[in-house]
Tab-separated table of C-alpha atoms in Angstrom:
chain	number	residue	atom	x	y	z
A	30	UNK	CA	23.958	-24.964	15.131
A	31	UNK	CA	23.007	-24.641	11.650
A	32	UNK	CA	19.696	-23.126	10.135
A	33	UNK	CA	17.646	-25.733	8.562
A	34	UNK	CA	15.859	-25.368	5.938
A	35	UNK	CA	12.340	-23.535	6.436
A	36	UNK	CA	8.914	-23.158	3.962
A	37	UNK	CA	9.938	-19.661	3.082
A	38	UNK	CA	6.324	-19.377	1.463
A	39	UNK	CA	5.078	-19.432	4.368
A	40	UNK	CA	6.374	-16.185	6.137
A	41	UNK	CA	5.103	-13.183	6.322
A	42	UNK	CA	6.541	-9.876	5.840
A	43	UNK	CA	5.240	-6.152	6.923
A	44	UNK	CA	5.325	-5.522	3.085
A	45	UNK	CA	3.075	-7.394	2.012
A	46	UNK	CA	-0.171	-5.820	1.841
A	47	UNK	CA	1.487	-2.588	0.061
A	48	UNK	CA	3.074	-5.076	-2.306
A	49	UNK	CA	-0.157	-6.744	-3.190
A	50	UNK	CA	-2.045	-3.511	-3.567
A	51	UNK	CA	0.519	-2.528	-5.484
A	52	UNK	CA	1.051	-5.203	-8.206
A	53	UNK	CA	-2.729	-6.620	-7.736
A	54	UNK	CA	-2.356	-10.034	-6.840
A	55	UNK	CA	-0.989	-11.835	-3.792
A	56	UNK	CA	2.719	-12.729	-3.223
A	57	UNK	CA	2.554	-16.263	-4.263
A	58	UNK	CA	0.894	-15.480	-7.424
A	59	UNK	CA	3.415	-12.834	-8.069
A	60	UNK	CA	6.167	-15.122	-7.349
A	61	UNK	CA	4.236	-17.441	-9.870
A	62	UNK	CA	4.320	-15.096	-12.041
A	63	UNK	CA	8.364	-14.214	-11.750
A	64	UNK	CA	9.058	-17.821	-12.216
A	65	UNK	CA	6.822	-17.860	-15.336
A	66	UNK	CA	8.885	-15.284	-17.162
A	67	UNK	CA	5.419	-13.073	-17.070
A	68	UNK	CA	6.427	-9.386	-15.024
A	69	UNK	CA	7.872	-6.770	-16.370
A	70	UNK	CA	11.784	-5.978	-15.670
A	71	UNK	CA	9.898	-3.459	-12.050
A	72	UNK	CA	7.510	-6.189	-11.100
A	73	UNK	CA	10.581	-9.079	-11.343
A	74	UNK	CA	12.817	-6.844	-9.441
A	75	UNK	CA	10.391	-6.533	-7.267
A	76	UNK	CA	9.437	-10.085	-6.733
A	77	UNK	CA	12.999	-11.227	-6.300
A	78	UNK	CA	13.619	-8.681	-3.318
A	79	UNK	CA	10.478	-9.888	-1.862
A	80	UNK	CA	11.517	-13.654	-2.185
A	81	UNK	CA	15.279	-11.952	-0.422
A	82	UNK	CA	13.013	-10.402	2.557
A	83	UNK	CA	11.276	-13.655	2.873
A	84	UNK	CA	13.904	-15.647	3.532
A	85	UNK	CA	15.708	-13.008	6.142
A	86	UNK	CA	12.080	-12.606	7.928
A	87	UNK	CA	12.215	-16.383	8.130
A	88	UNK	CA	15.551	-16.174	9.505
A	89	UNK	CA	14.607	-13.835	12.217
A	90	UNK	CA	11.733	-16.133	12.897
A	91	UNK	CA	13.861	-19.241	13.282
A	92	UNK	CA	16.171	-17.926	16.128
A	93	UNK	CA	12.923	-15.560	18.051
A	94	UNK	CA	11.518	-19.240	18.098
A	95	UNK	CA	15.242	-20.644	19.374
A	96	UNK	CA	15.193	-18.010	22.122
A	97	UNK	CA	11.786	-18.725	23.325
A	98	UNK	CA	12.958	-22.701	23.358
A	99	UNK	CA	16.087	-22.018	25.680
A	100	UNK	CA	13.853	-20.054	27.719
A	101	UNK	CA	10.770	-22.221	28.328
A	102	UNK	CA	12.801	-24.240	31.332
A	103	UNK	CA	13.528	-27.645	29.181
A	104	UNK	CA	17.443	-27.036	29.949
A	105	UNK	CA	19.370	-26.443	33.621
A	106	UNK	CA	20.212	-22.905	34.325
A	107	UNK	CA	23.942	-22.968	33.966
A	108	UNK	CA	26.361	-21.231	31.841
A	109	UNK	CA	26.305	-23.581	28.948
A	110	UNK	CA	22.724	-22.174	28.931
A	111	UNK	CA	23.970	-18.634	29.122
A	112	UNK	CA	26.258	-19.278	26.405
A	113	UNK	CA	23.998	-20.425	24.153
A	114	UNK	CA	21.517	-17.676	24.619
A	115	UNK	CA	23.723	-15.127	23.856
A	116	UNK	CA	24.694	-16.813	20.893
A	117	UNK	CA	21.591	-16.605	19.771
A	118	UNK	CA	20.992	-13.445	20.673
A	119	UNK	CA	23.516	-12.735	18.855
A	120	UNK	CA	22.805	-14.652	15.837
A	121	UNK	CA	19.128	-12.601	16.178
A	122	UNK	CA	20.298	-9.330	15.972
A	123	UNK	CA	22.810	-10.041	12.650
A	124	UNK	CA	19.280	-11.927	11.350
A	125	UNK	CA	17.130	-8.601	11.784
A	126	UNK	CA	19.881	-6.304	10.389
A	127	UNK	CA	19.915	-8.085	7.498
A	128	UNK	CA	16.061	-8.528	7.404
A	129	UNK	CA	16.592	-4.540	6.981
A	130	UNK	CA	18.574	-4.447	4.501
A	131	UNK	CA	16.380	-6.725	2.429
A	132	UNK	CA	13.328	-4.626	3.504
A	133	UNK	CA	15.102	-1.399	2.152
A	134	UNK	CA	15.935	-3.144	-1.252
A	135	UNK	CA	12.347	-3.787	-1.481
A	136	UNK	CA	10.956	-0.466	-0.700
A	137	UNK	CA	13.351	0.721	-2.924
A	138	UNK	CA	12.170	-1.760	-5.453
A	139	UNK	CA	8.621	-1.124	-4.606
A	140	UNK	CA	8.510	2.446	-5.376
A	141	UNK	CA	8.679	2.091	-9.623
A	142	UNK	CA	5.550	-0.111	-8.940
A	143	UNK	CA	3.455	1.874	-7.261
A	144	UNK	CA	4.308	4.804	-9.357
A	145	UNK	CA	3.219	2.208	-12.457
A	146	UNK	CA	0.334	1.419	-10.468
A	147	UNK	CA	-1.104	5.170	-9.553
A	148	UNK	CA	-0.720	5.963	-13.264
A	149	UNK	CA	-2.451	2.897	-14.516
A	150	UNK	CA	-5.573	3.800	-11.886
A	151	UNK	CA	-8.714	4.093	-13.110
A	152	UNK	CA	-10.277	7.531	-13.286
A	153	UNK	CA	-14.132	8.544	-13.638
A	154	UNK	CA	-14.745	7.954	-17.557
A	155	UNK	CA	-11.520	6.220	-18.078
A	156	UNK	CA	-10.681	2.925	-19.920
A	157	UNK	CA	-12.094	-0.170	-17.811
A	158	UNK	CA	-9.820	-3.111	-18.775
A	159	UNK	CA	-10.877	-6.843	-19.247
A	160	UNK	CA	-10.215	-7.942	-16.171
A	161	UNK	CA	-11.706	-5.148	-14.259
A	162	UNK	CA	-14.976	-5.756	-15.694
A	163	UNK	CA	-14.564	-9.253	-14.812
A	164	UNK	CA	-14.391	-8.455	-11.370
A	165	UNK	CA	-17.036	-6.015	-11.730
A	166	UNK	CA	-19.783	-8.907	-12.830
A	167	UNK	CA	-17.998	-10.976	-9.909
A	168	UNK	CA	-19.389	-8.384	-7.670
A	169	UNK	CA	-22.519	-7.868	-9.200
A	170	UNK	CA	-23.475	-11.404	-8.068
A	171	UNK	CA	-22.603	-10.236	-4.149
A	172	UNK	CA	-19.757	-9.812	-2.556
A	173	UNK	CA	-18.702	-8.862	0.995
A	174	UNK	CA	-14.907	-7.428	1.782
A	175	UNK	CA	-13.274	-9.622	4.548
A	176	UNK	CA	-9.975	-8.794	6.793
A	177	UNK	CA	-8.335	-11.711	7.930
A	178	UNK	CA	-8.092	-11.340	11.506
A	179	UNK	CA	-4.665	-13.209	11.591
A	180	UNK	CA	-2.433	-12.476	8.720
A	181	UNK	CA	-3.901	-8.758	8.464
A	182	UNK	CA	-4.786	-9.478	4.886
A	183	UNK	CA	-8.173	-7.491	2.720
A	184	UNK	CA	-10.330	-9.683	0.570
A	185	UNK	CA	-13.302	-9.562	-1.669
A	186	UNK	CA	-15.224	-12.984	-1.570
A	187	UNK	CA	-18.050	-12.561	-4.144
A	188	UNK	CA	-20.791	-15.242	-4.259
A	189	UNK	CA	-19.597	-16.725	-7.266
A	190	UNK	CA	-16.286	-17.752	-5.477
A	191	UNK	CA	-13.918	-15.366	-7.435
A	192	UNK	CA	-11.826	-13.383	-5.090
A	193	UNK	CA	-11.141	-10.188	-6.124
A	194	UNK	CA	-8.045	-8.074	-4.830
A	195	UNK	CA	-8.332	-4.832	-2.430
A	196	UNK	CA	-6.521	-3.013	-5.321
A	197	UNK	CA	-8.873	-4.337	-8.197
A	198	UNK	CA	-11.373	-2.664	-5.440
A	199	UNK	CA	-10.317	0.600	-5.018
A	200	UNK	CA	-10.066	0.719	-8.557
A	201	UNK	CA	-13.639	-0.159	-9.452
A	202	UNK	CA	-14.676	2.270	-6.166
A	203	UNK	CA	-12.645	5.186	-7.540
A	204	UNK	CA	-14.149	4.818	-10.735
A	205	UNK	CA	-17.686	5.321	-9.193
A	206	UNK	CA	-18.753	1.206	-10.310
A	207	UNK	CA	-18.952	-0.388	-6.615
A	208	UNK	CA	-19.352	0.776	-3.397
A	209	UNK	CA	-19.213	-0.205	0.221
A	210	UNK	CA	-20.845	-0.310	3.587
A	211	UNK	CA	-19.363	0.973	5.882
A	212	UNK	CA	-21.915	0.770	8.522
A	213	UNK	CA	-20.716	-2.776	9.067
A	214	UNK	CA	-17.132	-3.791	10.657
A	215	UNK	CA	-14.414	-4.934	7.931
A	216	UNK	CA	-14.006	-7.973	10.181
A	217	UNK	CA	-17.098	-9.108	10.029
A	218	UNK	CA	-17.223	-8.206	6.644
A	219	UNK	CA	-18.532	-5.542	4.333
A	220	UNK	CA	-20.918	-5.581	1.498
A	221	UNK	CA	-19.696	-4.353	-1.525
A	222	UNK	CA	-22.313	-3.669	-4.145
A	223	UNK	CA	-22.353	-2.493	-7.732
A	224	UNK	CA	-23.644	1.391	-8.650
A	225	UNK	CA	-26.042	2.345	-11.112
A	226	UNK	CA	-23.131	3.462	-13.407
A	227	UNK	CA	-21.695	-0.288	-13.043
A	228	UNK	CA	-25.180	-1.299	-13.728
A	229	UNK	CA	-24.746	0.722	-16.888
A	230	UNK	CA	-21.799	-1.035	-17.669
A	231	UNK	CA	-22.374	-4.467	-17.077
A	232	UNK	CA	-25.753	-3.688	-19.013
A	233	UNK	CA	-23.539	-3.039	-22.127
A	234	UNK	CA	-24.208	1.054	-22.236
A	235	UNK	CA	-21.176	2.440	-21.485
A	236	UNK	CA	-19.939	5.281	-20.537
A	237	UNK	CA	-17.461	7.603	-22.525
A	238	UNK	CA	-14.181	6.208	-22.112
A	239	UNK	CA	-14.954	2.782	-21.063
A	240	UNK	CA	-13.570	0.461	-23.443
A	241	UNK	CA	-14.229	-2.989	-25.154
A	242	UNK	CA	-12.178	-6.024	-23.102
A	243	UNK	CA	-8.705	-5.833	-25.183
A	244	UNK	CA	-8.555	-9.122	-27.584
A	245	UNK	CA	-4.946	-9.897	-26.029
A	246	UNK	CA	-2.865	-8.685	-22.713
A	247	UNK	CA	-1.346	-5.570	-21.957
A	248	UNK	CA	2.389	-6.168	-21.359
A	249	UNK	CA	2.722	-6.334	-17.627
A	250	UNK	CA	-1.331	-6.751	-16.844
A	251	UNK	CA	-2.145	-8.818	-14.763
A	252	UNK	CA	-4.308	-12.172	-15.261
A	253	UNK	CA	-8.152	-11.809	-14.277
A	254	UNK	CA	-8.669	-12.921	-11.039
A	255	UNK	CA	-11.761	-14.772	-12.148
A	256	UNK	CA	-14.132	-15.785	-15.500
A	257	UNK	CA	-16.901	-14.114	-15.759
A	258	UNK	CA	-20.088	-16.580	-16.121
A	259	UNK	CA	-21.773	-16.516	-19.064
């Protein structure tokens, strides 16, 4: 029996909401991205060990979903049934060790990213880059932070329609520009508002530190996740 070919996109890993935080977009936009020619040589290696895990997760998928089929009572309970289970089985547990190993070449990969990303993390009085502030006038409009009760996933929906990314998020919140309510459940979503020192900014007196939007791209920035409205 042969493994067909499966919409790899469309699996999930347990990485994936550390690998988003950490390179500050989703997975398909950082594949996007790899494809472009647009990461940096950590961000590519990380993308292509994420597209490896992706395609052993799906693999582990495929035959849970084979098992599951040769149990659910559509075949006689002989030992051509027994056979094939344990095949299975057996094809199942070489799927998830090498779902592993892929999952250890991106943790490994995954690390240099993160590192990248602490350093580039915006402290109290520090530079606020172009796309940051975009977000910030995203969320100045309203915005609520969301967690998908199926894939797990964190979102900020603003009013406008942008969607901003949990890590563009903590960014802005470490920096003292937005904050959150927590009085209300994540899953029902949370308002996010802007602070009187993102008022400040938005309102064009900024604070030491905070910089003019750069006229061209940092290597290895990422795109804004939205225009700002004029």
């Amino acid at each position: 029996m042969s493994l067909p070919t499966l919409p790899v996109d469309k699996a999930l890993t347990a990485l994936d909401h550390r690998i988003e935080a950490a390179v500050g977009c989703s997975v398909d936009q950082l594949w996007q991205h790899r494809e472009r020619g647009l990461l940096d040589e950590p961000s590519s290696r990380l993308a292509d060990a994420h597209r490896g895990l992706v395609r052993a997760e799906t693999s582990v998928t495929f035959y849970r979903f084979m098992l599951r089929r040769l149990a659910s009572g559509r075949f006689p309970v002989d030992q051509a049934l027994f056979a094939r289970i344990d095949r299975t089985v057996g094809r199942l547990q070489k799927a998830a060790a090498a779902r592993d190993e892929h999952q250890q070449l991106v943790l490994a990969a995954l690390g240099p990213v993160e590192t990248m990303r602490a350093q580039k993390t915006i402290p109290e009085g520090a530079e606020l880059r172009a796309p940051d502030f975009a977000a910030l006038l995203a969320i100045a409009q309203g915005a609520k932070l969301h967690h998908h009760l199926l894939t797990g996933r964190l979102s900020v929906v603003t009013a406008s329609g942008v969607r901003v990314t949990p890590s563009t998020l903590e960014r802005l919140e470490e920096a003292g520009l937005v904050t959150r309510d927590e009085s209300h459940p994540v899953q029902a979503g949370q308002p996010v508002t802007v602070t009187d020192v993102g008022r400040t900014t938005l309102a064009g007196v900024r604070r030491p530190g905070i910089a003019a939007a750069p006229s061209s791209p940092q290597p290895g920035a990422w795109p804004s996740t939205g225009r700002a409205r004029s």
